[in-house]
Amino acid sequence: SNKELQGLFGFNGGTIKNLGIESGNIYVYNTEMPATGGIVAAIDAGGKVENCFNKANITGIRSVGGIAGSSLGKVTGCYNEGKIVGDNRVGGIVGDNTNDIGIGEVYNCYNAGDVSCSNYWGGGIVGCNYTKNIIENCYNIGKMINNTGGIAGANANIIKNCYYLEEIASSGITDIPDTSGQAEVRTSTYMKSSRFVGLLGNSNWKIVSGVNNGYPILNWQ
């Protein structure tokens, strides 16, 4: 498509929950200001996406994410397994978590899909996390390609208790040394342990043998 706001939903100002995309491709090209997401292209202030997943491959230009392309609302309890490709503001869960109008929040989410950002601001969970916005209790095991941080490509606000697999990125936030309690590297062995589940929060996470290669999944799965 060459149109803006491409996804299962184009725009969300309410609540989307308990939905998943099992397969497919979403592809956007030739537009200067797109937003492209698996579940929804853009979440408005007050909008919510809860307990959703994406396994489709998503390709766009700016603001590209496995769950949402851009968000001024809340994304919680979601995961992505699709390959996410874009030029800038590219994330496994949310591409562009930025704005002064609303507060973009991402809680208890994980990414297991490859994320490729050909230009700037690519991250395993969020591409760009800017003013007022929050990423908390998330992890990434997907492979990061090009200019991509294990958790975020750029951050100017709060990232708390987020982790990425040691082999997939050189830092949690692109070109910034890891900070304890923020975006931190962990080994595969540790991330497959009950200790890691406890770190993320036992009320939201669990490990099921043979599922997600042994890494934690969300309790609703």
Tab-separated table of N, CA and C in Angstrom, residues 44-135:
chain	number	residue	atom	x	y	z
A	44	ASP	N	-4.191	6.532	19.618
A	44	ASP	CA	-4.374	7.899	20.076
A	44	ASP	C	-4.243	7.954	21.604
A	45	ALA	N	-4.139	9.173	22.159
A	45	ALA	CA	-4.107	9.354	23.603
A	45	ALA	C	-5.339	8.705	24.232
A	46	GLY	N	-5.127	7.865	25.219
A	46	GLY	CA	-6.228	7.155	25.858
A	46	GLY	C	-6.529	5.805	25.243
A	47	GLY	N	-5.990	5.521	24.081
A	47	GLY	CA	-6.205	4.221	23.443
A	47	GLY	C	-5.385	3.129	24.104
A	48	LYS	N	-5.899	1.895	24.033
A	48	LYS	CA	-5.219	0.765	24.664
A	48	LYS	C	-5.201	-0.448	23.735
A	49	VAL	N	-4.098	-1.183	23.778
A	49	VAL	CA	-4.017	-2.493	23.124
A	49	VAL	C	-3.547	-3.481	24.187
A	50	GLU	N	-4.353	-4.493	24.454
A	50	GLU	CA	-4.082	-5.423	25.543
A	50	GLU	C	-4.123	-6.868	25.051
A	51	ASN	N	-3.174	-7.664	25.511
A	51	ASN	CA	-3.170	-9.114	25.280
A	51	ASN	C	-3.335	-9.470	23.803
A	52	CYS	N	-2.509	-8.862	22.966
A	52	CYS	CA	-2.545	-9.111	21.528
A	52	CYS	C	-1.193	-9.607	21.039
A	53	PHE	N	-1.178	-10.228	19.857
A	53	PHE	CA	0.086	-10.694	19.303
A	53	PHE	C	0.110	-10.530	17.796
A	54	ASN	N	1.322	-10.495	17.263
A	54	ASN	CA	1.514	-10.420	15.815
A	54	ASN	C	2.583	-11.405	15.374
A	55	LYS	N	2.287	-12.171	14.303
A	55	LYS	CA	3.262	-13.065	13.687
A	55	LYS	C	3.460	-12.739	12.209
A	56	ALA	N	2.814	-11.672	11.735
A	56	ALA	CA	2.982	-11.250	10.344
A	56	ALA	C	4.262	-10.444	10.192
A	57	ASN	N	4.814	-10.428	8.989
A	57	ASN	CA	5.969	-9.593	8.688
A	57	ASN	C	5.486	-8.193	8.313
A	58	ILE	N	6.103	-7.177	8.929
A	58	ILE	CA	5.680	-5.794	8.736
A	58	ILE	C	6.815	-5.008	8.090
A	59	THR	N	6.545	-4.369	6.962
A	59	THR	CA	7.543	-3.541	6.280
A	59	THR	C	6.961	-2.160	6.016
A	60	GLY	N	7.648	-1.126	6.478
A	60	GLY	CA	7.203	0.238	6.263
A	60	GLY	C	8.380	1.180	6.163
A	61	ILE	N	8.133	2.451	6.366
A	61	ILE	CA	9.187	3.462	6.272
A	61	ILE	C	9.429	4.073	7.646
A	62	ARG	N	8.542	4.915	8.100
A	62	ARG	CA	8.654	5.571	9.397
A	62	ARG	C	7.544	5.090	10.320
A	63	SER	N	7.871	4.911	11.611
A	63	SER	CA	6.907	4.484	12.624
A	63	SER	C	6.335	3.110	12.276
A	64	VAL	N	7.173	2.099	12.434
A	64	VAL	CA	6.817	0.716	12.075
A	64	VAL	C	6.960	-0.163	13.320
A	65	GLY	N	5.909	-0.899	13.680
A	65	GLY	CA	5.976	-1.745	14.867
A	65	GLY	C	5.189	-3.026	14.727
A	66	GLY	N	5.592	-4.031	15.467
A	66	GLY	CA	4.905	-5.320	15.423
A	66	GLY	C	3.483	-5.241	15.938
A	67	ILE	N	3.265	-4.472	16.990
A	67	ILE	CA	1.915	-4.275	17.523
A	67	ILE	C	1.335	-2.950	17.051
A	68	ALA	N	2.083	-1.842	17.225
A	68	ALA	CA	1.605	-0.527	16.802
A	68	ALA	C	2.724	0.255	16.134
A	69	GLY	N	2.380	0.992	15.085
A	69	GLY	CA	3.369	1.821	14.428
A	69	GLY	C	3.748	3.016	15.283
A	70	SER	N	2.746	3.723	15.807
A	70	SER	CA	2.977	4.835	16.722
A	70	SER	C	1.942	4.772	17.836
A	71	SER	N	2.316	5.316	19.011
A	71	SER	CA	1.398	5.213	20.144
A	71	SER	C	1.492	6.409	21.073
A	72	LEU	N	0.318	6.934	21.439
A	72	LEU	CA	0.171	7.925	22.502
A	72	LEU	C	-0.613	7.313	23.655
A	73	GLY	N	-0.871	6.015	23.570
A	73	GLY	CA	-1.672	5.327	24.573
A	73	GLY	C	-0.897	4.226	25.273
A	74	LYS	N	-1.556	3.116	25.552
A	74	LYS	CA	-0.959	2.054	26.350
A	74	LYS	C	-0.989	0.717	25.602
A	75	VAL	N	0.160	0.051	25.576
A	75	VAL	CA	0.272	-1.309	25.030
A	75	VAL	C	0.731	-2.208	26.171
A	76	THR	N	-0.048	-3.222	26.490
A	76	THR	CA	0.292	-4.078	27.621
A	76	THR	C	-0.013	-5.541	27.319
A	77	GLY	N	0.867	-6.410	27.778
A	77	GLY	CA	0.665	-7.848	27.631
A	77	GLY	C	0.649	-8.330	26.196
A	78	CYS	N	1.510	-7.777	25.338
A	78	CYS	CA	1.523	-8.133	23.918
A	78	CYS	C	2.875	-8.717	23.517
A	79	TYR	N	2.884	-9.461	22.394
A	79	TYR	CA	4.165	-9.961	21.887
A	79	TYR	C	4.163	-9.979	20.366
A	80	ASN	N	5.392	-9.974	19.823
A	80	ASN	CA	5.583	-10.017	18.373
A	80	ASN	C	6.575	-11.109	18.005
A	81	GLU	N	6.237	-11.858	16.940
A	81	GLU	CA	7.162	-12.850	16.379
A	81	GLU	C	7.459	-12.569	14.908
A	82	GLY	N	6.815	-11.554	14.320
A	82	GLY	CA	7.036	-11.238	12.915
A	82	GLY	C	8.311	-10.447	12.696
A	83	LYS	N	8.792	-10.425	11.457
A	83	LYS	CA	9.961	-9.617	11.096
A	83	LYS	C	9.507	-8.188	10.834
A	84	ILE	N	10.188	-7.228	11.473
A	84	ILE	CA	9.806	-5.823	11.377
A	84	ILE	C	10.913	-5.062	10.645
A	85	VAL	N	10.573	-4.389	9.552
A	85	VAL	CA	11.565	-3.708	8.712
A	85	VAL	C	11.111	-2.275	8.436
A	86	GLY	N	12.026	-1.313	8.587
A	86	GLY	CA	11.694	0.068	8.279
A	86	GLY	C	12.927	0.938	8.175
A	87	ASP	N	12.705	2.192	7.846
A	87	ASP	CA	13.793	3.157	7.704
A	87	ASP	C	14.121	3.844	9.029
A	88	ASN	N	13.108	4.293	9.774
A	88	ASN	CA	13.348	4.970	11.048
A	88	ASN	C	12.150	4.826	11.980
A	89	ARG	N	12.398	4.892	13.297
A	89	ARG	CA	11.380	4.683	14.324
A	89	ARG	C	10.747	3.293	14.150
A	90	VAL	N	11.564	2.276	14.304
A	90	VAL	CA	11.165	0.894	14.044
A	90	VAL	C	11.314	0.081	15.325
A	91	GLY	N	10.251	-0.609	15.754
A	91	GLY	CA	10.316	-1.385	16.988
A	91	GLY	C	9.589	-2.705	16.913
A	92	GLY	N	10.046	-3.664	17.690
A	92	GLY	CA	9.383	-4.965	17.735
A	92	GLY	C	7.951	-4.871	18.234
A	93	ILE	N	7.700	-3.979	19.191
A	93	ILE	CA	6.347	-3.784	19.720
A	93	ILE	C	5.739	-2.478	19.206
A	94	VAL	N	6.415	-1.345	19.450
A	94	VAL	CA	5.944	-0.028	18.992
A	94	VAL	C	7.086	0.680	18.272
A	95	GLY	N	6.796	1.248	17.114
A	95	GLY	CA	7.838	1.964	16.390
A	95	GLY	C	8.138	3.320	17.000
A	96	ASP	N	7.103	4.117	17.205
A	96	ASP	CA	7.264	5.504	17.642
A	96	ASP	C	6.425	5.749	18.888
A	97	ASN	N	7.072	5.732	20.061
A	97	ASN	CA	6.395	5.944	21.341
A	97	ASN	C	6.694	7.372	21.779
A	98	THR	N	6.239	8.344	20.982
A	98	THR	CA	6.666	9.726	21.208
A	98	THR	C	5.542	10.720	21.020
A	99	ASN	N	5.521	11.741	21.851
A	99	ASN	CA	4.659	12.904	21.671
A	99	ASN	C	4.434	13.575	23.012
A	100	ASP	N	4.111	14.853	22.994
A	100	ASP	CA	3.775	15.569	24.218
A	100	ASP	C	2.273	15.548	24.497
A	101	ILE	N	1.484	15.072	23.546
A	101	ILE	CA	0.031	15.097	23.688
A	101	ILE	C	-0.437	14.010	24.651
A	102	GLY	N	0.046	12.789	24.452
A	102	GLY	CA	-0.337	11.675	25.303
A	102	GLY	C	0.886	11.036	25.913
A	103	ILE	N	0.677	10.040	26.740
A	103	ILE	CA	1.777	9.305	27.357
A	103	ILE	C	1.791	7.900	26.775
A	104	GLY	N	2.782	7.599	25.963
A	104	GLY	CA	2.916	6.264	25.393
A	104	GLY	C	3.517	5.323	26.422
A	105	GLU	N	2.803	4.243	26.733
A	105	GLU	CA	3.255	3.296	27.754
A	105	GLU	C	3.300	1.887	27.169
A	106	VAL	N	4.372	1.166	27.461
A	106	VAL	CA	4.518	-0.226	27.032
A	106	VAL	C	4.903	-1.053	28.251
A	107	TYR	N	4.030	-1.971	28.649
A	107	TYR	CA	4.267	-2.794	29.825
A	107	TYR	C	4.129	-4.283	29.483
A	108	ASN	N	4.976	-5.102	30.100
A	108	ASN	CA	4.840	-6.558	30.026
A	108	ASN	C	4.660	-7.057	28.591
A	109	CYS	N	5.618	-6.708	27.745
A	109	CYS	CA	5.605	-7.149	26.351
A	109	CYS	C	6.936	-7.812	26.009
A	110	TYR	N	6.933	-8.661	25.000
A	110	TYR	CA	8.199	-9.221	24.534
A	110	TYR	C	8.218	-9.320	23.022
A	111	ASN	N	9.433	-9.273	22.487
A	111	ASN	CA	9.638	-9.416	21.052
A	111	ASN	C	10.552	-10.586	20.770
A	112	ALA	N	10.144	-11.428	19.812
A	112	ALA	CA	10.965	-12.555	19.385
A	112	ALA	C	11.237	-12.518	17.885
A	113	GLY	N	10.856	-11.430	17.220
A	113	GLY	CA	11.063	-11.306	15.779
A	113	GLY	C	12.255	-10.434	15.451
A	114	ASP	N	12.848	-10.642	14.278
A	114	ASP	CA	13.956	-9.794	13.827
A	114	ASP	C	13.460	-8.369	13.604
A	115	VAL	N	14.304	-7.392	13.949
A	115	VAL	CA	13.987	-5.985	13.718
A	115	VAL	C	15.116	-5.359	12.911
A	116	SER	N	14.789	-4.794	11.765
A	116	SER	CA	15.791	-4.178	10.894
A	116	SER	C	15.452	-2.705	10.674
A	117	CYS	N	16.388	-1.829	11.047
A	117	CYS	CA	16.203	-0.390	10.896
A	117	CYS	C	17.332	0.142	10.020
A	118	SER	N	17.021	0.569	8.820
A	118	SER	CA	18.057	0.943	7.860
A	118	SER	C	18.637	2.331	8.095
A	119	ASN	N	17.973	3.170	8.902
A	119	ASN	CA	18.457	4.530	9.093
A	119	ASN	C	18.689	4.843	10.572
A	120	TYR	N	17.663	5.198	11.326
A	120	TYR	CA	17.876	5.561	12.724
A	120	TYR	C	16.666	5.209	13.587
A	121	TRP	N	16.924	5.056	14.896
A	121	TRP	CA	15.928	4.788	15.913
A	121	TRP	C	15.194	3.464	15.699
A	122	GLY	N	15.932	2.397	15.866
A	122	GLY	CA	15.351	1.063	15.837
A	122	GLY	C	15.617	0.354	17.152
A	123	GLY	N	14.601	-0.364	17.676
A	123	GLY	CA	14.767	-1.060	18.945
A	123	GLY	C	13.959	-2.340	19.029
A	124	GLY	N	14.405	-3.249	19.862
A	124	GLY	CA	13.719	-4.522	20.014
A	124	GLY	C	12.313	-4.395	20.551
A	125	ILE	N	12.081	-3.442	21.454
A	125	ILE	CA	10.737	-3.200	21.977
A	125	ILE	C	10.136	-1.941	21.351
A	126	VAL	N	10.860	-0.811	21.436
A	126	VAL	CA	10.382	0.467	20.894
A	126	VAL	C	11.489	1.128	20.083
A	127	GLY	N	11.131	1.704	18.947
A	127	GLY	CA	12.130	2.405	18.151
A	127	GLY	C	12.574	3.693	18.813
A	128	CYS	N	11.630	4.575	19.100
A	128	CYS	CA	11.926	5.852	19.750
A	128	CYS	C	11.002	6.045	20.939
A	129	ASN	N	11.592	6.170	22.120
A	129	ASN	CA	10.843	6.393	23.362
A	129	ASN	C	11.184	7.797	23.849
A	130	TYR	N	10.267	8.735	23.621
A	130	TYR	CA	10.621	10.121	23.872
A	130	TYR	C	9.832	10.710	25.041
A	131	THR	N	9.592	12.008	25.031
A	131	THR	CA	9.078	12.755	26.182
A	131	THR	C	7.835	12.114	26.794
A	132	LYS	N	7.856	11.939	28.120
A	132	LYS	CA	6.755	11.441	28.948
A	132	LYS	C	6.527	9.933	28.856
A	133	ASN	N	7.209	9.232	27.962
A	133	ASN	CA	6.815	7.854	27.663
A	133	ASN	C	7.592	6.812	28.456
A	134	ILE	N	6.993	5.619	28.596
A	134	ILE	CA	7.477	4.599	29.518
A	134	ILE	C	7.543	3.229	28.840
A	135	ILE	N	8.635	2.497	29.097
A	135	ILE	CA	8.748	1.080	28.740
A	135	ILE	C	9.144	0.343	30.014
